[in-house]
Amino acid sequence: MARMSVSGFYAYYSENPALRNISLEIPDRQVLALIGPSGCGKTTFLRSLNRMNDFVKGFSVKGQVTLDDVDIYSSGLHPVVLRRRVGMVFQKPNPFHKSIFENVAYGLRIQGVRSRLILSDRVEQSLRSAALWDEVKDRLNSSAFSLSGGQQQRLCIARALAVEPEVLLLDEPASALDPISTARIEELIQDLKTQYAIVIVTHNMQQAARVSDRTAFFLTGEMVEIGETSRIFTNPSDERTEDYITGRFG
Amino acid sequence: MQGSPMNGISEGLSPFRRFRNLLLGGLTGLFFFFAVSPLLLIVYVAWNQGRSALNWEFISTLPSGFPLGTEGGILNGIVGSLVLVVIASSLSVPVGIWAGLYLWQDGKSRQAGLVRLLSDLLLGVPSVVWGIVGFYVFSTSTGMGFHWGFSAMAGGLTLGFIMVPIVTRVTEQALRDVPMSFIEGSYALGATRWQTMRSVALPGAMAGIGTGILLGILNVLGQTAPLVFTNYYNTGLPSSLVGSQGAVGDLAMQIFIYVHEPSQLLHVKAMAASLVLLGIVLALDIGIRLMTWGSRKIAGRVG
Ligand SMILES: Nc1ncnc2c1ncn2[C@@H]1O[C@H](COP(=O)(O)OP(=O)(O)O)[C@@H](O)[C@H]1O
Ligand SMILES: [Mg+2]
């Protein structure tokens, strides 16, 4: 059932441990929320799942992360292939300085898709999945920067969906957006979970409660607790989790 | 001064703060003046002194008369400078951009560190040293190399080598200035280093690279020392790029020579030639800006 599985995972920035002994499962067609105070390692963890930390000098890992039972660090699975299967959306919308169409087509083009027909098809499909199609269908050739912040973030989601990933990683995807755009993104996550395994980092406790099936609480590089979201928020088993979700620190 | 922004800002402030605002405003103005006045001075002096010699004939005919140049124009210098720039750029632009791309993508490796160190050392080599090495390599018939004599090829390539580290440095920096979020966005979609470089980093860096090429060209346009040993000067147009007929004129060299002549008229023409050189610089600047307009937007340099 688990798409990805993490066990005994450690991550270091030049010898300084940023994550210690993390073990958890990322099931298909579910949303896993990662919560915890700033600097507790949420982003590090998320970026370890598609090896985006490989670009950080001095970064190293220990332990195991698997995607469909294949170890992503030691099996010879190429990071480029891994990232096509494990897509990522960043905190700040980061569309390319290209047209709306070309932003979504980018991931396909780099895989060598040339056919205009296939491209148009997949672009439309991805924009529909990201609930953006109706707003942009008449101006696919305008710059991505003519869109609002919320639209840009949905464009980035569409861009990630276009390469048909299996897992979608979202790092505080709504933290730079207004409440209405945030609500749209949350709705969208609900739609997407019917097809993908989703991991979302969020600072916003209500958001975690609204969108996720399971929640993991991180603190100073360790995972304190993981469980059904409803239980974590009503009846946490660790005192530190309770302190955090009731706002006593963080 | 009623309603000026400065007034608005100072309203309701204590006398001390008012005074401080005024003082800082004044200092800013003063520094601005010192920053732009050299440019104004150059244009003013060159225009004032050289204007009388500037006409169509001046830029469209070869020098004639005695002493040579008192009649006719500076076509030899204009053509020669352009030839030299084209030769120098054909060497330095591809090599420099390639080296810059290499430094960017392999940035932290030891080889890259070595290349960067060498490139910085080259930046500091005085142009007269370039000239004498260029002479030995390209021009002499007894030295190592090419036996090209005093020629456009020898001079142009020597200038090209001077340009390479400039283009390299600026290219690397321009690539580094492309926001990390775009680069990561590309990698996160499964792009390779090469694809990311070609489709995201390079388009975003074009404006900076254009500026680098321009800087290199401007440097080269003003050089005389490296040319003294490799091309020297030609009062006519070249019939070949190498060998005994291969030397070209050059605006900087022409100005240098004219100023040394005991002729009032040639001094005026040197000023007029400076104006032409400034015009070429301006045209190149505008041209490169237009060519990299799209990229300037990406880099956030314009609207
Ligand atoms: N590129 C980096 N180099 C060194 N240390 C880093 C880097 N990124 C994050 N860290 C450190 O790792 C820890 C976890 O950071 P991060 O994963 O960004 O936390 P979060 O996303 O939960 O706020 C912090 O102490 C942070 O300083
Ligand atoms: Mg973070």
Coordinates of N, CA, C and O and ligand atoms in Angstrom, one line a residue, chain A residues 12-14 16-19 35-47 53 56-57 59 91 171-172 201 203 218 221, ligand 1:
Chain A
Y12 N 22.1 15.0 7.3 CA 23.2 15.9 7.8 C 23.5 17.0 6.9 O 23.7 16.8 5.7
Y13 N 23.7 18.2 7.4 CA 24.3 19.3 6.7 C 25.7 19.4 7.2 O 25.9 19.8 8.4
S14 N 26.7 19.0 6.5 CA 28.1 18.9 6.9 C 28.2 18.4 8.4 O 28.5 19.2 9.3
N16 N 26.3 18.2 10.7 CA 25.2 18.5 11.7 C 23.9 17.8 11.4 O 23.4 18.0 10.3
P17 N 23.4 17.0 12.3 CA 22.2 16.2 12.0 C 21.0 17.2 11.9 O 20.8 18.0 12.8
A18 N 20.3 17.1 10.8 CA 19.0 17.9 10.7 C 17.8 17.0 10.9 O 16.8 17.5 11.2
L19 N 18.0 15.7 10.6 CA 16.9 14.7 10.8 C 17.5 13.5 11.5 O 18.6 13.1 11.2
I35 N 3.9 18.7 10.3 CA 3.8 20.0 11.0 C 5.0 20.0 12.0 O 5.6 19.0 12.3
G36 N 5.2 21.2 12.5 CA 6.3 21.4 13.5 C 6.8 22.8 13.4 O 6.7 23.4 12.4
P37 N 7.5 23.3 14.4 CA 8.0 24.6 14.4 C 9.1 24.9 13.4 O 9.7 23.9 12.9
S38 N 9.4 26.1 13.1 CA 10.4 26.4 12.1 C 11.7 25.8 12.4 O 12.1 25.8 13.6
G39 N 12.4 25.3 11.4 CA 13.7 24.8 11.6 C 13.7 23.3 12.2 O 14.8 22.8 12.5
C40 N 12.6 22.7 12.2 CA 12.5 21.3 12.8 C 12.9 20.3 11.8 O 13.0 19.1 12.1
G41 N 13.0 20.7 10.5 CA 13.5 19.7 9.5 C 12.4 19.3 8.5 O 12.7 18.4 7.7
K42 N 11.3 20.0 8.4 CA 10.2 19.6 7.5 C 10.7 19.7 6.1 O 10.5 18.8 5.3
T43 N 11.2 20.8 5.7 CA 11.7 21.0 4.4 C 12.8 20.0 4.0 O 12.8 19.4 2.9
T44 N 13.7 19.9 4.9 CA 14.8 18.9 4.7 C 14.3 17.5 4.4 O 14.7 16.9 3.5
F45 N 13.3 17.2 5.2 CA 12.7 15.8 5.0 C 12.0 15.7 3.6 O 12.2 14.8 2.9
L46 N 11.2 16.7 3.3 CA 10.5 16.7 2.0 C 11.5 16.7 0.9 O 11.3 15.9 -0.1
R47 N 12.5 17.5 0.9 CA 13.5 17.5 -0.2 C 14.4 16.3 -0.2 O 15.1 16.0 -1.2
N53 N 18.0 17.7 -2.2 CA 19.1 18.2 -1.3 C 20.5 17.8 -1.9 O 21.5 18.2 -1.4
V56 N 22.8 20.5 -2.3 CA 23.4 21.2 -1.2 C 24.8 20.6 -0.8 O 24.9 19.4 -0.6
K57 N 25.8 21.4 -0.8 CA 27.1 20.9 -0.5 C 27.2 20.5 0.9 O 26.7 21.1 1.8
F59 N 25.7 17.9 2.2 CA 24.5 17.2 2.6 C 24.7 15.7 2.5 O 25.3 15.2 1.5
Q91 N 7.4 26.6 -1.8 CA 6.7 27.5 -1.0 C 6.2 28.8 -1.7 O 5.1 29.2 -1.7
D171 N 5.5 22.0 -0.3 CA 6.2 22.6 0.8 C 5.5 24.0 1.1 O 5.8 25.0 0.5
E172 N 4.7 24.0 2.1 CA 3.9 25.2 2.5 C 3.4 25.9 1.2 O 3.7 27.1 1.0
V201 N 3.8 20.1 3.7 CA 4.3 20.7 4.9 C 3.4 22.0 5.1 O 3.1 22.7 4.1
H203 N 2.4 25.2 8.0 CA 2.6 25.9 9.3 C 1.2 26.1 10.0 O 1.2 26.4 11.1
F218 N 6.9 17.0 13.8 CA 8.4 17.0 13.9 C 8.8 18.0 14.9 O 8.2 19.1 15.0
G221 N 14.3 18.0 14.5 CA 14.9 16.9 13.7 C 14.4 15.5 14.0 O 14.9 14.6 13.4
Ligands
LIG1 N1 21.1 24.3 3.0 C1 21.3 24.2 4.3 N2 22.6 24.2 4.8 C2 22.8 24.0 6.2 N3 21.8 23.9 7.1 C3 20.6 23.9 6.6 C4 20.2 24.0 5.3 N4 18.9 24.0 5.1 C5 18.4 23.8 6.3 N5 19.4 23.7 7.3 C6 19.2 23.5 8.7 O1 18.5 22.3 8.9 C7 17.5 22.5 9.9 C8 16.1 22.2 9.4 O2 15.8 23.2 8.4 P1 14.5 23.0 7.5 O3 14.4 21.7 7.0 O4 14.5 24.1 6.5 O5 13.3 23.3 8.6 P2 11.8 23.7 8.4 O6 11.4 23.5 7.0 O7 11.1 22.7 9.3 O8 11.6 25.1 8.9 C9 17.6 24.0 10.4 O9 18.4 24.0 11.6 C10 18.4 24.6 9.3 O10 19.2 25.7 9.8

